């Protein structure tokens, strides 16, 4: 009997599906994803919003970022911590700030205001694969898991509201292998729409 695929086998399958999408599809999908996010009223309700800059074949957040900034929202981007630990900082997008590439080649901004995940109202998270229960697999760095570990003791009101962002083809039928440190998503956003999950309390 075949054993179920491991996280890293699923990760390479999902990366393959994402890389196969055409530039025209990617551009259209990024726009549609942004429209779904804005229609959901999430964007209107929340003010402090964590986003990411797309890296390689990830779905682009540029249309969504422009729309949020035009609405006057405060938008933050993740920055890897210096030194020990894996908890991300979130730097506010500001005028006159510096930009640099992190060790993975992803641009990061350095302004005057940085906060931790718990201070965000909503966090749009990159991911490699997601399932029907709201579990995600990322690039395997564990940065988001470490930044959100306090949510394991989550009560319903704890911030931020977690939205995984992906192309629809990154959906995995069935259930992803689950590790104790994985933090479940509140919703998943793709070019096909926004789908909310009921997050089970421990
Ligand atoms: N756009 C974006 N920003 C992000 C993340 C992300 O996944 N996407 N992160 C999410 O945690 C953090 C950075 N984490 C990362 C962890 C590993 C790799 C990485 O290993 N990249 C290799 C490819 C590895 C592979 O194909 O399996 C590379 O770029 O060569 C990249 C980012 C913070 N910022
Ligand atoms: N709270 C934490 N503090 C420190 N390390 C952690 C924490 N949670 C998970 N990790 C480590 O991160 C590693 C990667 O975990 P996993 O494969 O689930 O990452 P991922 O969710 O795919 O990545 P990312 O969150 O960066 O997108 C694991 O080896 C795990 O030990």
PDB file of C-alpha atoms and ligand atoms in Angstrom:
ATOM      1  CA  UNK A   1       0.000   0.000   0.000  1.00  0.00           C
ATOM      2  CA  UNK A   2       1.264   3.500  -0.815  1.00  0.00           C
ATOM      3  CA  UNK A   3       2.002   5.714   2.170  1.00  0.00           C
ATOM      4  CA  UNK A   4       0.357   9.183   2.112  1.00  0.00           C
ATOM      5  CA  UNK A   5       2.535  11.923   0.585  1.00  0.00           C
ATOM      6  CA  UNK A   6       4.726  13.887   2.997  1.00  0.00           C
ATOM      7  CA  UNK A   7       4.628  17.682   3.362  1.00  0.00           C
ATOM      8  CA  UNK A   8       7.725  18.037   1.244  1.00  0.00           C
ATOM      9  CA  UNK A   9       6.352  15.790  -1.557  1.00  0.00           C
ATOM     10  CA  UNK A  10       3.126  17.839  -1.588  1.00  0.00           C
ATOM     11  CA  UNK A  11       5.174  21.044  -1.569  1.00  0.00           C
ATOM     12  CA  UNK A  12       7.007  20.074  -4.769  1.00  0.00           C
ATOM     13  CA  UNK A  13       3.732  18.987  -6.481  1.00  0.00           C
ATOM     14  CA  UNK A  14       2.108  22.332  -5.669  1.00  0.00           C
ATOM     15  CA  UNK A  15       5.151  24.331  -6.750  1.00  0.00           C
ATOM     16  CA  UNK A  16       4.977  22.537 -10.104  1.00  0.00           C
ATOM     17  CA  UNK A  17       1.280  23.391 -10.676  1.00  0.00           C
ATOM     18  CA  UNK A  18       1.952  27.044  -9.856  1.00  0.00           C
ATOM     19  CA  UNK A  19       4.941  27.322 -12.174  1.00  0.00           C
ATOM     20  CA  UNK A  20       2.874  25.953 -15.104  1.00  0.00           C
ATOM     21  CA  UNK A  21       0.478  28.949 -15.135  1.00  0.00           C
ATOM     22  CA  UNK A  22       0.900  31.419 -18.022  1.00  0.00           C
ATOM     23  CA  UNK A  23       1.797  35.088 -17.468  1.00  0.00           C
ATOM     24  CA  UNK A  24      -1.615  36.156 -18.841  1.00  0.00           C
ATOM     25  CA  UNK A  25      -3.432  33.844 -16.401  1.00  0.00           C
ATOM     26  CA  UNK A  26      -1.293  35.085 -13.481  1.00  0.00           C
ATOM     27  CA  UNK A  27      -2.037  38.723 -14.206  1.00  0.00           C
ATOM     28  CA  UNK A  28      -5.781  38.133 -14.525  1.00  0.00           C
ATOM     29  CA  UNK A  29      -5.858  35.944 -11.407  1.00  0.00           C
ATOM     30  CA  UNK A  30      -4.118  38.609  -9.312  1.00  0.00           C
ATOM     31  CA  UNK A  31      -6.745  41.171 -10.360  1.00  0.00           C
ATOM     32  CA  UNK A  32      -9.648  38.788  -9.658  1.00  0.00           C
ATOM     33  CA  UNK A  33      -8.204  37.853  -6.285  1.00  0.00           C
ATOM     34  CA  UNK A  34      -8.038  41.533  -5.368  1.00  0.00           C
ATOM     35  CA  UNK A  35     -11.663  42.122  -6.452  1.00  0.00           C
ATOM     36  CA  UNK A  36     -12.846  39.201  -4.267  1.00  0.00           C
ATOM     37  CA  UNK A  37     -10.927  40.555  -1.265  1.00  0.00           C
ATOM     38  CA  UNK A  38     -12.396  44.026  -1.665  1.00  0.00           C
ATOM     39  CA  UNK A  39     -15.950  42.706  -2.220  1.00  0.00           C
ATOM     40  CA  UNK A  40     -15.805  40.675   0.972  1.00  0.00           C
ATOM     41  CA  UNK A  41     -15.898  43.867   3.105  1.00  0.00           C
ATOM     42  CA  UNK A  42     -12.918  42.542   5.033  1.00  0.00           C
ATOM     43  CA  UNK A  43     -10.885  45.342   3.573  1.00  0.00           C
ATOM     44  CA  UNK A  44     -13.397  47.942   4.716  1.00  0.00           C
ATOM     45  CA  UNK A  45     -13.734  46.600   8.234  1.00  0.00           C
ATOM     46  CA  UNK A  46     -10.012  46.316   9.000  1.00  0.00           C
ATOM     47  CA  UNK A  47      -7.356  48.982   9.116  1.00  0.00           C
ATOM     48  CA  UNK A  48      -3.946  47.450   9.921  1.00  0.00           C
ATOM     49  CA  UNK A  49      -3.309  44.951   7.152  1.00  0.00           C
ATOM     50  CA  UNK A  50      -0.354  42.597   6.682  1.00  0.00           C
ATOM     51  CA  UNK A  51       0.431  41.682   3.075  1.00  0.00           C
ATOM     52  CA  UNK A  52       3.476  40.189   1.312  1.00  0.00           C
ATOM     53  CA  UNK A  53       5.372  41.034  -1.852  1.00  0.00           C
ATOM     54  CA  UNK A  54       5.149  38.205  -4.400  1.00  0.00           C
ATOM     55  CA  UNK A  55       8.241  36.056  -4.793  1.00  0.00           C
ATOM     56  CA  UNK A  56       8.789  33.957  -7.947  1.00  0.00           C
ATOM     57  CA  UNK A  57       5.600  32.168  -9.004  1.00  0.00           C
ATOM     58  CA  UNK A  58       3.437  33.314  -6.056  1.00  0.00           C
ATOM     59  CA  UNK A  59       0.142  35.026  -6.888  1.00  0.00           C
ATOM     60  CA  UNK A  60       0.760  38.759  -7.109  1.00  0.00           C
ATOM     61  CA  UNK A  61      -0.544  40.994  -4.331  1.00  0.00           C
ATOM     62  CA  UNK A  62       0.231  44.176  -6.272  1.00  0.00           C
ATOM     63  CA  UNK A  63      -3.376  44.968  -7.399  1.00  0.00           C
ATOM     64  CA  UNK A  64      -4.642  44.300  -3.855  1.00  0.00           C
ATOM     65  CA  UNK A  65      -1.872  46.403  -2.295  1.00  0.00           C
ATOM     66  CA  UNK A  66      -2.630  49.355  -4.579  1.00  0.00           C
ATOM     67  CA  UNK A  67      -6.350  49.141  -3.807  1.00  0.00           C
ATOM     68  CA  UNK A  68      -5.768  48.966  -0.040  1.00  0.00           C
ATOM     69  CA  UNK A  69      -3.376  51.924  -0.098  1.00  0.00           C
ATOM     70  CA  UNK A  70      -5.871  53.903  -2.207  1.00  0.00           C
ATOM     71  CA  UNK A  71      -8.518  53.170   0.464  1.00  0.00           C
ATOM     72  CA  UNK A  72      -6.203  54.736   3.046  1.00  0.00           C
ATOM     73  CA  UNK A  73      -5.385  51.457   4.814  1.00  0.00           C
ATOM     74  CA  UNK A  74      -2.157  50.991   6.732  1.00  0.00           C
ATOM     75  CA  UNK A  75      -0.298  48.172   4.977  1.00  0.00           C
ATOM     76  CA  UNK A  76       2.633  46.219   6.434  1.00  0.00           C
ATOM     77  CA  UNK A  77       5.099  43.809   4.789  1.00  0.00           C
ATOM     78  CA  UNK A  78       6.981  40.957   6.483  1.00  0.00           C
ATOM     79  CA  UNK A  79      10.685  41.210   7.280  1.00  0.00           C
ATOM     80  CA  UNK A  80      12.858  38.332   8.465  1.00  0.00           C
ATOM     81  CA  UNK A  81      14.270  38.818  11.942  1.00  0.00           C
ATOM     82  CA  UNK A  82      17.969  39.529  12.320  1.00  0.00           C
ATOM     83  CA  UNK A  83      19.813  37.078  14.518  1.00  0.00           C
ATOM     84  CA  UNK A  84      17.973  34.482  16.578  1.00  0.00           C
ATOM     85  CA  UNK A  85      14.369  33.364  16.333  1.00  0.00           C
ATOM     86  CA  UNK A  86      11.912  33.161  13.468  1.00  0.00           C
ATOM     87  CA  UNK A  87       9.299  35.740  14.373  1.00  0.00           C
ATOM     88  CA  UNK A  88       8.614  38.088  11.486  1.00  0.00           C
ATOM     89  CA  UNK A  89       8.412  41.846  11.897  1.00  0.00           C
ATOM     90  CA  UNK A  90       5.808  43.714   9.855  1.00  0.00           C
ATOM     91  CA  UNK A  91       7.006  47.059   8.464  1.00  0.00           C
ATOM     92  CA  UNK A  92       4.538  49.737   7.484  1.00  0.00           C
ATOM     93  CA  UNK A  93       4.730  50.865   3.839  1.00  0.00           C
ATOM     94  CA  UNK A  94       5.791  54.507   4.029  1.00  0.00           C
ATOM     95  CA  UNK A  95       7.045  57.196   1.686  1.00  0.00           C
ATOM     96  CA  UNK A  96      10.834  57.717   1.678  1.00  0.00           C
ATOM     97  CA  UNK A  97      11.721  54.315   3.050  1.00  0.00           C
ATOM     98  CA  UNK A  98      14.598  52.043   2.136  1.00  0.00           C
ATOM     99  CA  UNK A  99      14.241  48.708   0.335  1.00  0.00           C
ATOM    100  CA  UNK A 100      16.614  45.755   0.301  1.00  0.00           C
ATOM    101  CA  UNK A 101      16.536  42.057  -0.615  1.00  0.00           C
ATOM    102  CA  UNK A 102      16.404  39.447   2.157  1.00  0.00           C
ATOM    103  CA  UNK A 103      18.399  36.204   2.015  1.00  0.00           C
ATOM    104  CA  UNK A 104      15.743  34.590  -0.240  1.00  0.00           C
ATOM    105  CA  UNK A 105      15.841  37.527  -2.680  1.00  0.00           C
ATOM    106  CA  UNK A 106      12.456  38.895  -1.499  1.00  0.00           C
ATOM    107  CA  UNK A 107      12.284  42.719  -1.234  1.00  0.00           C
ATOM    108  CA  UNK A 108      11.749  44.065   2.299  1.00  0.00           C
ATOM    109  CA  UNK A 109      11.070  47.646   3.346  1.00  0.00           C
ATOM    110  CA  UNK A 110      12.601  49.419   6.295  1.00  0.00           C
ATOM    111  CA  UNK A 111      10.579  52.347   7.576  1.00  0.00           C
ATOM    112  CA  UNK A 112      10.087  53.887  10.993  1.00  0.00           C
ATOM    113  CA  UNK A 113       7.157  51.734  12.119  1.00  0.00           C
ATOM    114  CA  UNK A 114       7.323  47.978  12.645  1.00  0.00           C
ATOM    115  CA  UNK A 115       4.931  45.753  14.559  1.00  0.00           C
ATOM    116  CA  UNK A 116       4.405  42.061  15.379  1.00  0.00           C
ATOM    117  CA  UNK A 117       1.674  39.852  13.899  1.00  0.00           C
ATOM    118  CA  UNK A 118      -0.558  40.175  16.978  1.00  0.00           C
ATOM    119  CA  UNK A 119      -0.939  43.922  16.329  1.00  0.00           C
ATOM    120  CA  UNK A 120      -2.332  43.385  12.824  1.00  0.00           C
ATOM    121  CA  UNK A 121      -6.094  43.223  12.217  1.00  0.00           C
ATOM    122  CA  UNK A 122      -5.801  40.945   9.218  1.00  0.00           C
ATOM    123  CA  UNK A 123      -2.878  39.060   7.695  1.00  0.00           C
ATOM    124  CA  UNK A 124      -2.761  37.909   4.071  1.00  0.00           C
ATOM    125  CA  UNK A 125      -0.282  35.014   4.008  1.00  0.00           C
ATOM    126  CA  UNK A 126       1.572  33.425   1.099  1.00  0.00           C
ATOM    127  CA  UNK A 127       1.324  29.671   0.855  1.00  0.00           C
ATOM    128  CA  UNK A 128       2.308  26.719  -1.292  1.00  0.00           C
ATOM    129  CA  UNK A 129      -0.745  24.496  -0.718  1.00  0.00           C
ATOM    130  CA  UNK A 130      -4.057  24.533   1.206  1.00  0.00           C
ATOM    131  CA  UNK A 131      -6.779  21.988   1.975  1.00  0.00           C
ATOM    132  CA  UNK A 132     -10.532  21.997   2.689  1.00  0.00           C
ATOM    133  CA  UNK A 133     -10.009  22.347   6.430  1.00  0.00           C
ATOM    134  CA  UNK A 134      -7.979  25.565   6.267  1.00  0.00           C
ATOM    135  CA  UNK A 135      -4.555  23.993   6.785  1.00  0.00           C
ATOM    136  CA  UNK A 136      -1.663  25.457   4.815  1.00  0.00           C
ATOM    137  CA  UNK A 137       1.845  24.482   3.834  1.00  0.00           C
ATOM    138  CA  UNK A 138       4.323  27.251   3.174  1.00  0.00           C
ATOM    139  CA  UNK A 139       7.889  27.350   1.908  1.00  0.00           C
ATOM    140  CA  UNK A 140       9.010  25.297   4.890  1.00  0.00           C
ATOM    141  CA  UNK A 141      10.804  28.084   6.746  1.00  0.00           C
ATOM    142  CA  UNK A 142       8.310  28.038   9.607  1.00  0.00           C
ATOM    143  CA  UNK A 143       8.372  31.867   9.826  1.00  0.00           C
ATOM    144  CA  UNK A 144       4.607  32.343   9.842  1.00  0.00           C
ATOM    145  CA  UNK A 145       4.071  29.426  12.218  1.00  0.00           C
ATOM    146  CA  UNK A 146       6.598  30.901  14.640  1.00  0.00           C
ATOM    147  CA  UNK A 147       5.105  34.402  14.321  1.00  0.00           C
ATOM    148  CA  UNK A 148       1.590  33.091  15.022  1.00  0.00           C
ATOM    149  CA  UNK A 149       2.407  30.447  17.644  1.00  0.00           C
ATOM    150  CA  UNK A 150       0.565  32.458  20.356  1.00  0.00           C
ATOM    151  CA  UNK A 151      -2.678  31.697  18.463  1.00  0.00           C
ATOM    152  CA  UNK A 152      -2.545  28.092  19.661  1.00  0.00           C
ATOM    153  CA  UNK A 153      -3.992  29.493  22.839  1.00  0.00           C
ATOM    154  CA  UNK A 154      -6.440  31.385  20.644  1.00  0.00           C
ATOM    155  CA  UNK A 155      -9.746  32.673  21.873  1.00  0.00           C
ATOM    156  CA  UNK A 156     -12.124  33.786  19.146  1.00  0.00           C
ATOM    157  CA  UNK A 157     -11.213  37.478  19.416  1.00  0.00           C
ATOM    158  CA  UNK A 158      -7.445  37.106  19.036  1.00  0.00           C
ATOM    159  CA  UNK A 159      -5.914  38.989  16.100  1.00  0.00           C
ATOM    160  CA  UNK A 160      -5.134  38.855  13.294  1.00  0.00           C
ATOM    161  CA  UNK A 161      -7.738  37.314  10.984  1.00  0.00           C
ATOM    162  CA  UNK A 162      -5.658  34.927   8.854  1.00  0.00           C
ATOM    163  CA  UNK A 163      -6.233  34.759   5.106  1.00  0.00           C
ATOM    164  CA  UNK A 164      -4.139  32.406   2.964  1.00  0.00           C
ATOM    165  CA  UNK A 165      -3.608  33.697  -0.584  1.00  0.00           C
ATOM    166  CA  UNK A 166      -3.015  31.335  -3.492  1.00  0.00           C
ATOM    167  CA  UNK A 167      -3.914  30.334  -7.016  1.00  0.00           C
ATOM    168  CA  UNK A 168      -6.924  27.982  -7.057  1.00  0.00           C
ATOM    169  CA  UNK A 169      -4.675  25.204  -8.447  1.00  0.00           C
ATOM    170  CA  UNK A 170      -2.815  25.117  -5.115  1.00  0.00           C
ATOM    171  CA  UNK A 171      -5.809  23.403  -3.503  1.00  0.00           C
ATOM    172  CA  UNK A 172      -5.076  19.918  -2.224  1.00  0.00           C
ATOM    173  CA  UNK A 173      -7.991  17.474  -2.197  1.00  0.00           C
ATOM    174  CA  UNK A 174      -8.286  15.698   1.140  1.00  0.00           C
ATOM    175  CA  UNK A 175      -6.424  16.658   4.277  1.00  0.00           C
ATOM    176  CA  UNK A 176      -2.866  17.982   4.496  1.00  0.00           C
ATOM    177  CA  UNK A 177      -0.505  16.307   6.936  1.00  0.00           C
ATOM    178  CA  UNK A 178      -0.760  18.367  10.116  1.00  0.00           C
ATOM    179  CA  UNK A 179       2.073  19.255  12.502  1.00  0.00           C
ATOM    180  CA  UNK A 180       1.449  20.461  16.041  1.00  0.00           C
ATOM    181  CA  UNK A 181       2.834  23.935  15.225  1.00  0.00           C
ATOM    182  CA  UNK A 182       0.611  24.563  12.154  1.00  0.00           C
ATOM    183  CA  UNK A 183      -1.807  27.460  12.666  1.00  0.00           C
ATOM    184  CA  UNK A 184      -5.163  27.054  10.826  1.00  0.00           C
ATOM    185  CA  UNK A 185      -6.380  29.756   8.458  1.00  0.00           C
ATOM    186  CA  UNK A 186      -9.623  31.694   8.941  1.00  0.00           C
ATOM    187  CA  UNK A 187     -10.109  31.982   5.185  1.00  0.00           C
ATOM    188  CA  UNK A 188      -8.543  31.282   1.831  1.00  0.00           C
ATOM    189  CA  UNK A 189      -8.474  33.790  -1.017  1.00  0.00           C
ATOM    190  CA  UNK A 190      -7.934  32.731  -4.648  1.00  0.00           C
ATOM    191  CA  UNK A 191      -8.912  34.056  -8.077  1.00  0.00           C
ATOM    192  CA  UNK A 192     -12.136  32.025  -7.606  1.00  0.00           C
ATOM    193  CA  UNK A 193     -13.242  33.765  -4.413  1.00  0.00           C
ATOM    194  CA  UNK A 194     -12.914  34.042  -0.641  1.00  0.00           C
ATOM    195  CA  UNK A 195     -13.777  30.975   1.397  1.00  0.00           C
ATOM    196  CA  UNK A 196     -14.089  31.203   5.171  1.00  0.00           C
ATOM    197  CA  UNK A 197     -13.434  28.322   7.559  1.00  0.00           C
ATOM    198  CA  UNK A 198     -14.815  27.715  10.993  1.00  0.00           C
ATOM    199  CA  UNK A 199     -11.655  27.586  13.103  1.00  0.00           C
ATOM    200  CA  UNK A 200     -12.019  24.913  15.771  1.00  0.00           C
ATOM    201  CA  UNK A 201     -11.120  26.038  19.264  1.00  0.00           C
ATOM    202  CA  UNK A 202      -8.773  23.727  21.156  1.00  0.00           C
TER     203      UNK A 202
HETATM  204  N1  LIG B   1       6.570  36.531  -0.748  1.00  0.00           N
HETATM  205  C1  LIG B   1       6.886  35.873   0.351  1.00  0.00           C
HETATM  206  N2  LIG B   1       7.401  36.528   1.382  1.00  0.00           N
HETATM  207  C2  LIG B   1       7.734  35.831   2.504  1.00  0.00           C
HETATM  208  C3  LIG B   1       7.506  34.441   2.608  1.00  0.00           C
HETATM  209  C4  LIG B   1       6.955  33.751   1.489  1.00  0.00           C
HETATM  210  O1  LIG B   1       6.736  32.520   1.487  1.00  0.00           O
HETATM  211  N3  LIG B   1       6.662  34.512   0.391  1.00  0.00           N
HETATM  212  N4  LIG B   1       7.830  33.787   3.774  1.00  0.00           N
HETATM  213  C5  LIG B   1       7.198  32.634   4.252  1.00  0.00           C
HETATM  214  O2  LIG B   1       7.604  32.048   5.190  1.00  0.00           O
HETATM  215  C6  LIG B   1       8.899  34.368   4.579  1.00  0.00           C
HETATM  216  C7  LIG B   1      10.205  33.997   3.907  1.00  0.00           C
HETATM  217  N5  LIG B   1      10.294  32.580   3.837  1.00  0.00           N
HETATM  218  C8  LIG B   1      10.856  31.834   2.849  1.00  0.00           C
HETATM  219  C9  LIG B   1      11.269  30.557   3.177  1.00  0.00           C
HETATM  220  C10 LIG B   1      11.926  29.772   2.267  1.00  0.00           C
HETATM  221  C11 LIG B   1      12.160  30.242   0.999  1.00  0.00           C
HETATM  222  C12 LIG B   1      12.916  29.349   0.070  1.00  0.00           C
HETATM  223  O3  LIG B   1      13.436  28.350   0.485  1.00  0.00           O
HETATM  224  N6  LIG B   1      13.044  29.679  -1.184  1.00  0.00           N
HETATM  225  C13 LIG B   1      13.835  28.933  -2.139  1.00  0.00           C
HETATM  226  C14 LIG B   1      13.023  27.890  -2.883  1.00  0.00           C
HETATM  227  C15 LIG B   1      12.832  26.657  -2.095  1.00  0.00           C
HETATM  228  C16 LIG B   1      11.959  25.640  -2.815  1.00  0.00           C
HETATM  229  O4  LIG B   1      11.681  25.763  -4.025  1.00  0.00           O
HETATM  230  O5  LIG B   1      11.521  24.706  -2.130  1.00  0.00           O
HETATM  231  C17 LIG B   1      14.368  29.959  -3.138  1.00  0.00           C
HETATM  232  O6  LIG B   1      13.874  31.101  -3.163  1.00  0.00           O
HETATM  233  O7  LIG B   1      15.280  29.599  -3.869  1.00  0.00           O
HETATM  234  C18 LIG B   1      11.706  31.504   0.646  1.00  0.00           C
HETATM  235  C19 LIG B   1      11.043  32.301   1.571  1.00  0.00           C
HETATM  236  C20 LIG B   1       8.687  35.838   4.732  1.00  0.00           C
HETATM  237  N7  LIG B   1       8.367  36.498   3.488  1.00  0.00           N
HETATM  238  N1  LIG B   2       6.765  28.330  16.949  1.00  0.00           N
HETATM  239  C1  LIG B   2       7.878  27.984  16.278  1.00  0.00           C
HETATM  240  N2  LIG B   2       9.089  28.473  16.654  1.00  0.00           N
HETATM  241  C2  LIG B   2      10.207  28.096  15.997  1.00  0.00           C
HETATM  242  N3  LIG B   2      10.229  27.233  14.960  1.00  0.00           N
HETATM  243  C3  LIG B   2       9.066  26.723  14.535  1.00  0.00           C
HETATM  244  C4  LIG B   2       7.827  27.084  15.168  1.00  0.00           C
HETATM  245  N4  LIG B   2       6.824  26.430  14.542  1.00  0.00           N
HETATM  246  C5  LIG B   2       7.408  25.696  13.565  1.00  0.00           C
HETATM  247  N5  LIG B   2       8.744  25.840  13.559  1.00  0.00           N
HETATM  248  C6  LIG B   2       9.711  25.143  12.676  1.00  0.00           C
HETATM  249  O1  LIG B   2       9.565  25.543  11.329  1.00  0.00           O
HETATM  250  C7  LIG B   2       9.882  24.447  10.462  1.00  0.00           C
HETATM  251  C8  LIG B   2       9.046  24.464   9.201  1.00  0.00           C
HETATM  252  O2  LIG B   2       7.684  24.202   9.457  1.00  0.00           O
HETATM  253  P1  LIG B   2       6.647  24.013   8.239  1.00  0.00           P
HETATM  254  O3  LIG B   2       7.182  23.023   7.241  1.00  0.00           O
HETATM  255  O4  LIG B   2       5.280  23.755   8.808  1.00  0.00           O
HETATM  256  O5  LIG B   2       6.752  25.494   7.600  1.00  0.00           O
HETATM  257  P2  LIG B   2       5.779  26.265   6.635  1.00  0.00           P
HETATM  258  O6  LIG B   2       4.479  26.566   7.306  1.00  0.00           O
HETATM  259  O7  LIG B   2       5.720  25.510   5.361  1.00  0.00           O
HETATM  260  O8  LIG B   2       6.624  27.612   6.415  1.00  0.00           O
HETATM  261  P3  LIG B   2       6.236  29.180   6.533  1.00  0.00           P
HETATM  262  O9  LIG B   2       5.433  29.352   7.798  1.00  0.00           O
HETATM  263  O10 LIG B   2       7.561  29.896   6.601  1.00  0.00           O
HETATM  264  O11 LIG B   2       5.482  29.541   5.309  1.00  0.00           O
HETATM  265  C9  LIG B   2       9.724  23.183  11.274  1.00  0.00           C
HETATM  266  O12 LIG B   2      10.953  22.506  11.227  1.00  0.00           O
HETATM  267  C10 LIG B   2       9.413  23.650  12.686  1.00  0.00           C
HETATM  268  O13 LIG B   2      10.264  23.017  13.610  1.00  0.00           O
END
